[in-house]
Amino acid sequence: MAPNSRPTSVLDSLGEEIIRIVTPVSICMFLVVILVSVLDSSSSSPSSVSSMATIAYSETDSDSSWDKFLGALWNSLAFVAVVTVVTFVLVLLFYLRCTRFLKFYMAFSAFIVLGFLGGEIALFLIQDFSIPVDCVTFFVVLFNFAVVGVLAVFMSKMAIFVTQGYLVIIGMLVAYWFTMLPEWTTWVMLVAMALYDLAAVLLPVGPLRLLVELAISRDEDIPALVYEARPVTHSDSGHDGGVVQRRVWRERHNSAHDPAEVPITNSTVNPGLHGNSNNDSASNANGTSIANENTSPGSLSVNSVHNVTNSVAARERLSQDSEDKSELSVPLIDHRINVGSQGHEDAIPSENLALEGVGLGSSGAIKLGLGDFIFYSVLVGRAAMYDFMTVYACYLAIIAGLVLH
Amino acid sequence: MTVEAGIGYALIALGPSLSLFVSVVSKKPFLILTLLSSTLLWLISLIVLSGIWRAFLPLNSTTWWPYAILIITSVGFQEGLRIFLWRVYKKLEDILDAFAERVSKPRLFLTDKMQIALAGGLGHGVAHAVFFCLSLLTPSFGPATFFNDRCPKMPFFLVSALIALAFVTIHTFSMVIAFNGYAEQNKVDQVFVPAVHMVAALMTLVNFSSGGCLVAIPLLYVMAILTLMHCGKMVWRRLTEN
C-alpha cells in the first residue's frame, strides 16, 4: 500500500496547531519537574528566597496554618499591588510612544533572566553534580548564552527553533525560581495572579484593557514575550493568488469593539516586537532589596492582552514582499503560508475557533503568552515537590484545559 | 539501584509504547490528542474507583478474596468505560466525517479508525504503566534495590516493570479488538476483550503466594501474546478482505 497513491486523510493534519502549542508547554513543564526533582531541597538550599514576593511575610515552619495563610495573603496582595503599579507605568510609557525604551527594557530583562537566574541555577547544578568548570569558562559561556538569547527573543530574524527554545528556557528559569518561594505563598499567589488577570482585562479601568485599546487604536503590536509556534501550512491551498491573509479571531462577547474590516496594506506588525515590559530587573539572588520576579506577571498580563486584542476581526493583505519577509522569519517552511481560508475572501470563516487567551501571530501561527508557560510550570513544579502522581495528574488536567479552551 | 537501573526499569515498562508513540502516534496530531484524552479518562476512572473503595480500606492483607472483589469491580468498571468510549468514538467519527466532507477530503479510512483505537488503547496502557509502575520506581534511582518476601528471585521493581509491560500490551491491543468488535457486531471480539482483561487481572492474584510471581508473570505474558495474536489476525483479515 503506497501511501502516496491515495489522498491524505483528514486525520493527518487535524489538531496540528494545538499540538504545536501543547508540545512546548509540555517540554517546559517537564524541564521544570526535572530541575525540581534533581535540585531537591534535601540539599541545603536557603529556607526562603527573599524577593519581592515575600516582603510582607516570610514563612517559617513553626507558624500555624492560619498564620501562614494570612501571611501568604499579605504577600500576594503586595505582589499584585506592585504588578498593578508597574502595569500602569507600562501603559503610560506605551501611551507616550516610548516603544524603543520598552523594547530595550525587554531585551535587558531577558538578559537578566537568562544571565542571572540561569547562572544561579547553573551554579546549583554545578554544586550538586561537582562538575569541574572554572569561573572564566563559565562566565564566558553564560554571557554568550544570555546574549544569544536576547538576540533570539528580541530580533525576529533568527531561526524560529532557536527563538522557541530560548522562550521555553526563559519560562523554565522563571518558573523554577517561583517554585522556590515558600509553599503557601506560591499557591495563594497563583490564585491572586489569576484573579488579577481577570480584573485587569475585564474591568474598564484595568491596565491591560487600556493597553489593548491603545494598541488597537494605533494598530501596533504590544512588545511582549510571546511564544509563537510555527505556522501550519496546508499543502493544497494555493488559490489565493499569492496573498497572505491573516486572521484575527473575533471575541464572541465583546460588543465594545465592532468588527470592522480594516485592510492594512503596509504591515507594520513585526513579530519580533517581543519583550517583557514589566520586569523591573535587578534580580540578584543575593537578595538585594528589590529583587523581584516580575517577569511572570508581566508576561501573564500581556498574555491576557491577547484575549482582548482579538476582539477586532481584521483581515490583512500583506503585499508580496511582506510575504517573503514573513517567510524569512519562518525559514523552515517552504510553502506559501495560507491559513485555511479556502477561498472565502469576504466572510470571516466559520471555522474561527474563537479561542480565548491564544491568539494568532502575524504569519498566522498560534501564540501563547509566556506567562501561561510560567503559570503552568510553577503549578507542576510545586506538585513535583510532593509526588510524581500529582505531577502526572496536574499535567493531564492542564493539557486538557489547554486543548479544550 | 542506580540511575541507569531506574531508567532501565522505566524503559522495560514503557519502551514498546514509546516506540509505538514515536512511529505511529506522533506523526498525526489528532492521535496525540486521542492518547492524552484516553489517559485522562483512565485516570478519572481510577479516581472514581478509589473514591468508591475508600470506604472499605484498609483491606485485610492476609486473605486474598477482598482483592479479588476489588479487581473484579475495577475491571468491570473499566470495561464499562470502554463501551462509553466506543459511544463517544462513534459520535467523533461522524463529526470527523462531516468535517472531511467540508474540506473535501476523503472520509476516514479503515486504517485511520484502527489508528485512533490504537492511540486510545495506548493511552490506557501508558496511564496504567505510569501509575502502577513508574510511581514506584523513584527509590530505584538510589543506591539499593528491594526484594519482596514472596518473590525472592527478582527485584520488586523488575517484577512491577514486567507486569506493567504485559498490561500495556493488553490494553493497547484490546482497544483495537474491542472497537473492531463493536463496529462489526462481532460477538467473539466483544467478549474476548473483557474476558482477557479479567483473567489477566485475576492472574496477578497468584503473586500473593510465595514464589507465585514466577508463575504469574509468564502466564500474564501468555495473555498478552494471545491478545497480540488475536489483534493481528483480526487486522489482517479486515485489511485483506477489501
XYZ file of C-alpha atoms in Angstrom:
647
model
C 0.000 0.000 0.000
C 1.876 3.030 -1.218
C 0.873 5.924 0.993
C 1.461 8.474 -1.729
C -1.016 6.998 -4.138
C -4.114 7.982 -2.214
C -5.155 11.401 -0.983
C -4.175 12.380 2.518
C -6.728 11.671 5.131
C -8.219 14.348 7.306
C -6.571 12.685 10.251
C -3.139 13.752 9.118
C -3.463 17.410 9.810
C -6.267 17.770 12.294
C -5.309 19.271 15.583
C -1.863 20.233 14.398
C -1.943 23.748 15.729
C -2.944 22.683 19.179
C -0.196 20.119 19.323
C 2.309 22.780 18.329
C 1.412 24.655 21.469
C 0.996 21.661 23.702
C 4.473 20.392 22.888
C 6.488 23.376 24.162
C 4.283 23.707 27.228
C 4.891 20.039 27.957
C 8.611 20.432 27.417
C 8.742 23.426 29.741
C 6.806 21.592 32.420
C 8.945 18.518 32.030
C 12.156 20.531 32.375
C 10.878 22.275 35.477
C 9.902 18.949 37.022
C 13.330 17.532 36.262
C 15.018 20.598 37.733
C 12.895 20.476 40.849
C 13.477 16.797 41.437
C 17.190 16.997 40.723
C 17.892 20.113 42.746
C 15.912 18.717 45.599
C 15.731 20.804 48.718
C 17.238 17.971 50.666
C 20.449 19.658 49.728
C 20.511 22.660 51.989
C 19.033 25.394 49.904
C 18.062 28.603 51.680
C 14.860 28.237 53.587
C 13.236 31.031 51.711
C 14.139 33.246 48.856
C 13.927 36.858 49.834
C 12.272 38.594 46.983
C 9.511 40.978 46.169
C 7.090 38.170 46.659
C 7.934 37.733 50.287
C 8.296 41.270 51.534
C 5.234 41.134 53.680
C 5.805 37.873 55.406
C 8.378 35.155 55.378
C 7.061 31.770 56.147
C 8.580 29.640 58.826
C 7.665 26.105 59.639
C 6.553 26.869 63.132
C 3.640 29.098 62.252
C 0.118 27.794 62.370
C -1.811 27.225 59.183
C -3.917 30.289 59.653
C -0.843 32.457 60.167
C 0.737 31.041 57.072
C -2.399 31.615 55.066
C -2.693 35.193 56.287
C 0.960 35.833 55.606
C 0.658 34.349 52.150
C -2.347 36.560 51.519
C -0.360 39.638 52.501
C 2.474 38.562 50.267
C 0.222 38.075 47.306
C -1.542 41.360 47.852
C 1.766 43.165 47.962
C 2.873 41.378 44.832
C -0.323 42.132 42.952
C -0.093 45.770 44.026
C 3.416 46.039 42.667
C 2.368 44.376 39.421
C -0.579 46.731 39.047
C 1.595 49.777 39.548
C 4.149 48.539 37.084
C 1.488 47.714 34.515
C 0.116 51.221 34.801
C 3.627 52.555 34.252
C 3.813 50.361 31.191
C 0.522 51.726 29.897
C 1.815 55.243 30.443
C 5.001 54.539 28.571
C 3.128 52.925 25.745
C 0.817 55.915 25.604
C 3.786 58.235 25.365
C 5.066 56.121 22.485
C 8.298 55.177 24.199
C 8.334 51.948 22.259
C 12.055 51.839 21.808
C 12.576 52.219 25.503
C 10.201 49.357 26.100
C 11.966 47.147 23.631
C 15.354 47.853 25.109
C 13.987 47.285 28.549
C 12.579 43.971 27.465
C 15.876 42.926 25.996
C 17.605 43.936 29.203
C 15.191 41.961 31.338
C 15.577 38.905 29.135
C 19.314 39.257 29.581
C 18.899 39.449 33.345
C 16.688 36.390 33.453
C 18.969 34.332 31.277
C 22.177 35.610 32.805
C 21.432 35.818 36.480
C 18.646 33.329 37.052
C 20.167 30.932 34.590
C 23.544 31.434 36.184
C 22.168 30.738 39.648
C 20.571 27.524 38.550
C 23.698 26.505 36.675
C 25.630 27.110 39.879
C 23.244 24.877 41.809
C 23.699 22.167 39.230
C 27.467 22.509 39.300
C 27.417 22.275 43.057
C 25.175 19.243 43.116
C 26.992 17.270 40.489
C 30.510 18.529 41.176
C 31.051 19.476 37.592
C 34.626 20.652 37.117
C 34.489 24.010 35.412
C 36.440 27.158 36.105
C 34.918 30.580 36.519
C 36.330 32.138 33.374
C 34.874 29.460 31.112
C 31.622 29.543 32.998
C 31.363 33.284 32.706
C 32.144 33.315 29.008
C 29.679 30.538 28.250
C 26.955 32.116 30.353
C 27.465 35.504 28.802
C 27.289 34.120 25.294
C 24.224 32.096 26.171
C 22.448 35.147 27.552
C 23.395 37.387 24.638
C 22.248 34.871 22.046
C 19.022 34.503 23.994
C 18.416 38.218 23.958
C 19.044 38.368 20.237
C 16.790 35.403 19.609
C 13.906 36.850 21.539
C 14.416 40.432 20.584
C 15.129 40.159 16.885
C 12.826 38.138 14.770
C 15.256 37.078 12.122
C 16.735 34.200 13.961
C 15.808 30.613 13.194
C 12.473 30.002 14.778
C 13.639 26.918 16.563
C 16.260 28.914 18.455
C 13.715 31.551 19.405
C 11.266 28.951 20.602
C 13.965 27.164 22.542
C 15.044 30.308 24.296
C 11.485 31.263 25.154
C 10.953 27.865 26.697
C 14.189 28.231 28.653
C 13.200 31.662 29.934
C 9.849 30.257 31.014
C 11.543 27.356 32.719
C 14.016 29.545 34.613
C 11.387 31.915 35.927
C 9.068 29.051 36.842
C 11.803 27.254 38.708
C 12.608 30.411 40.578
C 8.984 30.782 41.569
C 8.847 27.277 42.949
C 11.470 28.271 45.445
C 9.034 30.567 47.173
C 7.503 29.294 50.369
C 4.656 26.924 49.895
C 1.558 28.795 50.926
C 2.775 31.954 49.239
C 3.080 30.090 45.957
C -0.425 28.732 45.994
C -2.089 31.935 47.123
C -0.018 33.884 44.635
C -1.189 31.723 41.738
C -4.779 32.326 42.695
C -4.164 36.031 43.211
C -2.483 36.404 39.832
C -5.350 34.638 38.114
C -7.833 36.952 39.772
C -5.722 39.977 38.928
C -5.600 38.885 35.316
C -9.349 38.652 35.171
C -9.767 42.050 36.795
C -7.163 43.757 34.669
C -8.689 42.532 31.475
C -12.372 42.831 32.165
C -12.655 45.994 34.222
C -12.837 49.165 32.161
C -10.072 50.775 34.191
C -7.959 47.685 34.084
C -4.453 48.455 32.873
C -4.429 45.605 30.435
C -7.645 46.683 28.834
C -6.289 50.230 28.449
C -3.141 48.819 26.940
C -5.003 46.769 24.420
C -7.317 49.586 23.451
C -4.315 51.810 22.891
C -2.672 49.155 20.788
C -5.766 48.607 18.716
C -6.390 52.290 18.161
C -2.860 52.645 16.899
C -2.684 49.301 15.155
C 0.555 48.474 16.821
C 1.785 45.352 18.395
C 2.478 45.358 22.064
C 6.030 44.401 22.865
C 5.787 41.198 24.766
C 7.359 37.855 25.427
C 5.142 35.582 23.439
C 5.726 32.084 22.252
C 4.843 31.726 18.611
C 4.524 28.297 17.108
C 5.461 27.573 13.580
C 2.511 28.279 11.348
C 0.524 25.449 9.904
C 0.722 25.154 6.162
C -1.855 23.463 4.035
C -0.292 21.910 1.025
C -3.369 22.098 -1.153
C -4.341 25.709 -0.637
C -2.825 27.708 -3.397
C -5.755 29.538 -4.818
C -5.406 32.895 -3.208
C -3.079 34.378 -5.723
C -0.068 34.814 -3.528
C -1.780 36.816 -0.868
C -1.114 36.018 2.709
C -4.154 36.510 4.801
C -4.090 36.975 8.469
C -6.968 36.030 10.642
C -7.619 37.627 13.937
C -10.100 35.754 15.998
C -13.177 37.574 16.968
C -14.013 37.590 20.617
C -17.509 36.403 20.986
C -18.937 38.580 23.664
C -17.040 41.812 23.451
C -19.516 44.213 21.990
C -17.417 47.300 22.689
C -15.461 46.843 19.513
C -17.323 46.464 16.300
C -15.660 44.078 13.951
C -14.501 46.435 11.289
C -12.746 45.179 8.265
C -9.534 47.076 8.217
C -7.411 46.464 5.199
C -3.848 47.241 6.050
C -1.557 47.421 3.144
C 1.714 48.027 4.815
C 2.140 45.598 7.571
C 3.967 47.197 10.396
C 3.484 44.203 12.505
C 6.814 42.826 13.304
C 6.692 39.530 15.069
C 9.981 40.463 16.565
C 8.466 43.051 18.797
C 8.818 40.771 21.686
C 9.760 41.719 25.081
C 8.685 41.791 28.593
C 7.914 45.250 29.661
C 7.005 44.553 33.216
C 10.184 43.253 34.557
C 11.882 45.537 36.961
C 15.189 43.889 36.827
C 17.976 43.650 39.298
C 17.172 40.144 40.184
C 20.263 39.433 42.124
C 19.940 36.269 44.018
C 21.803 37.573 46.993
C 18.573 39.199 47.912
C 19.020 42.809 47.170
C 16.100 44.843 48.243
C 14.163 44.942 45.033
C 14.900 41.572 43.649
C 11.624 40.758 42.081
C 10.335 38.230 39.689
C 8.029 40.436 37.762
C 8.710 38.705 34.522
C 5.979 36.254 35.131
C 3.112 38.562 35.882
C 4.299 40.864 33.157
C 4.034 38.217 30.566
C 0.946 36.884 32.262
C -0.688 40.232 31.925
C 0.428 40.665 28.371
C -0.907 37.269 27.526
C -4.342 38.214 28.614
C -3.824 41.232 26.436
C -4.246 38.904 23.549
C -7.626 37.982 24.933
C -8.859 41.441 24.265
C -6.669 42.115 21.256
C -8.586 39.579 19.317
C -11.772 41.452 19.820
C -11.467 43.084 16.460
C -11.722 40.899 13.450
C -9.390 42.267 10.867
C -8.144 40.925 7.656
C -4.777 41.961 6.409
C -3.456 41.656 2.975
C 0.261 41.549 3.105
C 1.976 42.542 -0.055
C 4.173 40.137 -1.874
C 7.397 41.318 -0.279
C 5.977 41.191 3.186
C 5.045 37.672 2.422
C 8.636 36.990 1.630
C 9.580 38.676 4.852
C 7.241 36.529 6.828
C 8.675 33.540 5.071
C 12.099 34.663 6.104
C 11.083 34.592 9.682
C 9.936 31.022 9.274
C 12.866 29.717 7.332
C 11.996 26.056 7.516
C 8.650 26.430 5.841
C 8.779 26.420 2.089
C 5.187 26.644 1.030
C 3.107 29.724 0.881
C 1.516 30.445 4.155
C -2.211 30.391 3.916
C -4.283 29.898 6.950
C -7.021 27.731 5.602
C -9.390 30.344 4.342
C -10.341 28.087 1.462
C -11.005 30.970 -0.864
C -13.660 32.711 1.145
C -12.437 36.200 0.728
C -15.118 38.250 2.350
C -16.750 36.352 5.113
C -14.972 35.568 8.287
C -14.573 31.829 8.077
C -16.870 29.950 10.300
C -14.004 27.832 11.413
C -12.926 30.698 13.610
C -12.160 28.930 16.781
C -12.568 31.998 18.980
C -10.057 30.699 21.447
C -9.535 32.984 24.341
C -6.059 33.683 25.501
C -4.489 32.107 22.462
C -4.005 34.403 19.535
C -2.654 34.351 16.035
C 0.676 35.759 15.124
C 1.282 37.905 12.137
C 2.045 34.910 9.993
C -0.980 33.040 11.190
C 0.847 30.997 13.747
C -0.672 30.195 17.059
C 0.616 32.206 20.011
C 0.676 31.685 23.709
C 1.961 34.193 26.206
C 4.991 33.216 28.210
C 3.071 33.932 31.388
C 0.935 30.897 30.717
C 4.024 28.743 30.375
C 5.307 30.016 33.679
C 1.984 29.651 35.445
C 1.559 26.028 34.436
C 5.153 25.159 35.095
C 5.029 26.651 38.573
C 1.939 24.607 39.280
C 3.513 21.415 38.065
C 6.856 22.211 39.649
C 5.244 22.692 43.024
C 3.382 19.450 42.606
C 6.677 17.742 41.842
C 7.862 18.505 45.328
C 5.285 16.136 46.703
C 4.751 13.173 44.493
C 5.033 12.275 40.846
C 1.494 11.089 40.566
C 0.354 14.571 41.493
C 2.564 15.868 38.728
C 1.069 13.486 36.231
C -2.483 14.299 37.182
C -1.818 18.050 37.152
C -0.130 17.741 33.779
C -3.104 15.945 32.282
C -5.531 18.441 33.725
C -3.543 21.387 32.382
C -3.231 19.846 28.937
C -6.925 19.066 28.894
C -7.694 22.666 29.789
C -5.300 23.975 27.165
C -6.733 21.798 24.429
C -10.341 22.335 25.251
C -10.125 26.078 25.546
C 19.795 0.582 42.095
C 21.322 3.416 40.199
C 20.098 5.963 37.740
C 20.790 3.501 34.936
C 18.790 0.782 36.593
C 15.926 3.157 37.283
C 15.836 4.282 33.676
C 16.114 0.663 32.623
C 13.069 -0.358 34.614
C 11.122 2.584 33.261
C 12.053 1.593 29.732
C 11.093 -2.023 30.301
C 7.629 -0.905 31.176
C 7.286 1.876 28.660
C 9.794 1.148 25.899
C 7.476 -0.515 23.385
C 4.826 2.122 23.963
C 7.460 4.791 23.407
C 8.397 3.276 20.067
C 4.741 2.917 19.144
C 4.252 6.536 20.078
C 7.187 7.782 18.062
C 6.432 5.734 14.996
C 2.664 5.906 14.781
C 1.132 8.408 17.124
C 3.495 11.333 16.917
C 3.007 11.638 13.179
C -0.602 12.612 13.456
C -1.519 15.313 15.931
C -5.039 14.015 16.311
C -3.719 10.736 17.626
C -1.663 12.572 20.218
C -4.826 14.291 21.378
C -6.631 10.941 21.465
C -3.870 9.462 23.546
C -3.895 12.327 26.014
C -7.644 12.225 26.433
C -7.776 8.471 26.899
C -5.028 8.743 29.509
C -7.043 11.386 31.287
C -10.199 9.264 31.143
C -8.387 6.266 32.553
C -7.041 8.419 35.356
C -10.518 9.690 36.098
C -11.832 6.135 36.196
C -9.123 5.244 38.689
C -10.024 8.223 40.832
C -13.687 7.260 40.812
C -12.865 3.688 41.715
C -10.589 4.721 44.542
C -13.278 7.077 45.781
C -15.757 4.221 45.909
C -13.344 1.806 47.509
C -12.067 4.272 50.091
C -14.779 3.209 52.428
C -13.548 -0.358 52.523
C -9.879 0.333 53.043
C -7.600 -0.878 54.508
C -8.167 -4.331 53.165
C -7.204 -7.359 55.196
C -3.976 -8.341 53.536
C -3.784 -11.932 54.740
C -6.731 -13.207 52.740
C -6.906 -12.829 49.012
C -10.575 -12.637 48.285
C -11.120 -8.922 49.126
C -8.546 -8.200 46.487
C -10.400 -10.425 44.078
C -13.562 -8.412 44.621
C -11.552 -5.221 44.188
C -10.154 -6.464 40.915
C -13.474 -7.698 39.602
C -15.227 -4.424 40.304
C -12.387 -2.368 38.872
C -12.147 -4.376 35.691
C -15.901 -4.299 35.291
C -15.915 -0.549 35.677
C -13.135 -0.115 33.169
C -14.823 -2.310 30.637
C -17.926 -0.234 31.067
C -15.735 2.772 30.391
C -14.627 1.125 27.187
C -18.205 0.876 25.984
C -18.678 4.516 26.867
C -15.551 5.338 24.880
C -16.970 3.462 21.949
C -20.120 5.584 22.001
C -18.052 8.767 22.140
C -15.904 7.472 19.325
C -18.941 6.850 17.126
C -20.009 10.450 17.559
C -16.474 11.598 16.917
C -16.351 9.560 13.750
C -19.472 11.291 12.497
C -18.017 14.696 13.281
C -14.754 13.848 11.587
C -16.516 12.536 8.506
C -18.624 15.656 8.281
C -15.503 17.772 8.612
C -13.788 15.726 5.936
C -16.693 16.327 3.593
C -16.465 20.033 4.227
C -12.790 20.298 3.443
C -13.269 17.936 0.509
C -11.049 15.221 1.808
C -11.855 11.536 1.839
C -13.716 10.034 4.747
C -11.890 8.164 7.458
C -10.101 5.135 6.171
C -10.154 1.825 7.962
C -6.533 2.269 8.970
C -7.391 5.687 10.379
C -10.061 4.182 12.574
C -7.718 1.485 13.728
C -5.076 4.056 14.486
C -7.476 6.031 16.606
C -8.330 2.864 18.504
C -4.648 2.093 18.876
C -3.938 5.560 20.238
C -6.804 5.186 22.688
C -5.546 1.829 23.877
C -2.020 3.147 24.112
C -3.285 5.960 26.296
C -4.848 3.441 28.651
C -1.717 1.343 28.690
C 0.616 4.267 29.309
C -1.601 5.511 32.124
C -1.551 2.050 33.685
C 2.217 1.806 33.405
C 2.791 5.262 34.825
C 0.517 4.741 37.768
C 1.318 1.184 38.644
C 4.977 1.083 37.789
C 6.620 4.480 37.376
C 5.195 5.789 40.607
C 7.011 3.024 42.440
C 10.279 3.475 40.651
C 11.571 6.556 42.419
C 13.534 4.566 45.035
C 15.162 2.533 42.307
C 17.209 5.550 41.274
C 19.026 5.330 44.553
C 21.874 3.068 45.548
C 19.965 -0.067 46.658
C 17.247 -2.412 45.491
C 14.363 -4.193 47.107
C 13.149 -7.773 47.163
C 9.711 -8.791 48.213
C 9.381 -11.745 50.584
C 7.022 -13.647 48.368
C 9.149 -13.142 45.294
C 12.741 -13.532 46.366
C 14.205 -14.239 42.957
C 13.539 -10.931 41.234
C 13.802 -7.364 42.448
C 10.475 -5.799 43.170
C 10.999 -3.118 40.585
C 11.661 -5.639 37.857
C 8.509 -7.521 38.710
C 6.392 -4.416 38.570
C 8.007 -3.332 35.306
C 7.314 -6.692 33.688
C 3.734 -6.757 34.850
C 3.269 -3.218 33.599
C 4.646 -4.168 30.188
C 2.215 -7.052 29.902
C -0.696 -4.851 30.789
C 0.373 -2.116 28.401
C 0.260 -4.656 25.595
C -3.082 -5.987 26.672
C -4.651 -2.550 26.986
C -3.265 -1.232 23.725
C -4.366 -4.028 21.505
C -7.603 -4.930 23.199
C -8.861 -1.458 22.411
C -8.305 -2.170 18.715
C -10.044 -5.525 19.045
C -12.910 -4.047 21.018
C -13.572 -1.185 18.639
C -13.486 -3.537 15.737
C -15.795 -5.919 17.519
C -18.318 -3.198 18.204
C -18.113 -1.917 14.653
C -18.601 -5.314 13.085
C -21.007 -6.582 15.753
C -18.642 -9.474 16.234
C -19.615 -11.210 19.463
C -16.364 -13.079 19.761
C -14.309 -9.908 19.797
C -16.694 -8.154 22.108
C -16.454 -10.905 24.698
C -12.768 -11.563 24.165
C -11.592 -8.213 25.455
C -13.298 -8.109 28.857
C -12.524 -11.766 29.352
C -8.814 -11.303 28.731
C -8.702 -8.222 30.917
C -10.427 -10.013 33.785
C -8.347 -13.148 33.522
C -5.121 -11.185 33.348
C -6.079 -9.060 36.334
C -7.060 -12.073 38.389
C -3.842 -13.766 37.472
C -1.933 -11.144 39.330
C -3.522 -12.537 42.477
C -1.248 -15.536 42.043
C 1.551 -13.224 43.131
C 0.206 -13.488 46.635
C 1.507 -16.974 47.107
C 5.128 -17.464 47.903
C 7.135 -17.740 44.725
C 3.971 -17.010 42.811
C 5.478 -14.334 40.659
C 7.496 -16.925 38.803
C 4.230 -18.463 37.671
C 2.060 -15.394 37.308
C 4.324 -13.374 35.074
C 4.743 -15.962 32.323
C 1.004 -16.615 32.395
C 0.408 -12.894 32.087
C 2.625 -12.803 29.062
C 0.680 -15.685 27.585
C -2.402 -13.490 27.827
C -0.558 -10.574 26.291
C 0.683 -12.675 23.395
C -2.827 -14.048 22.954
C -4.149 -10.511 22.658
C -1.440 -9.606 20.198
C -2.124 -12.603 18.009
C -5.844 -12.130 18.018
C -5.437 -8.493 17.140
C -3.005 -9.337 14.370
C -5.319 -11.924 12.880
C -8.257 -9.593 13.024
C -6.412 -6.687 11.455
C -5.039 -8.892 8.722
C -8.492 -10.201 7.983
C -10.023 -6.748 7.859
C -7.334 -5.285 5.678
C -7.266 -8.102 3.161
C -10.966 -8.585 2.786
C -11.393 -5.336 0.831
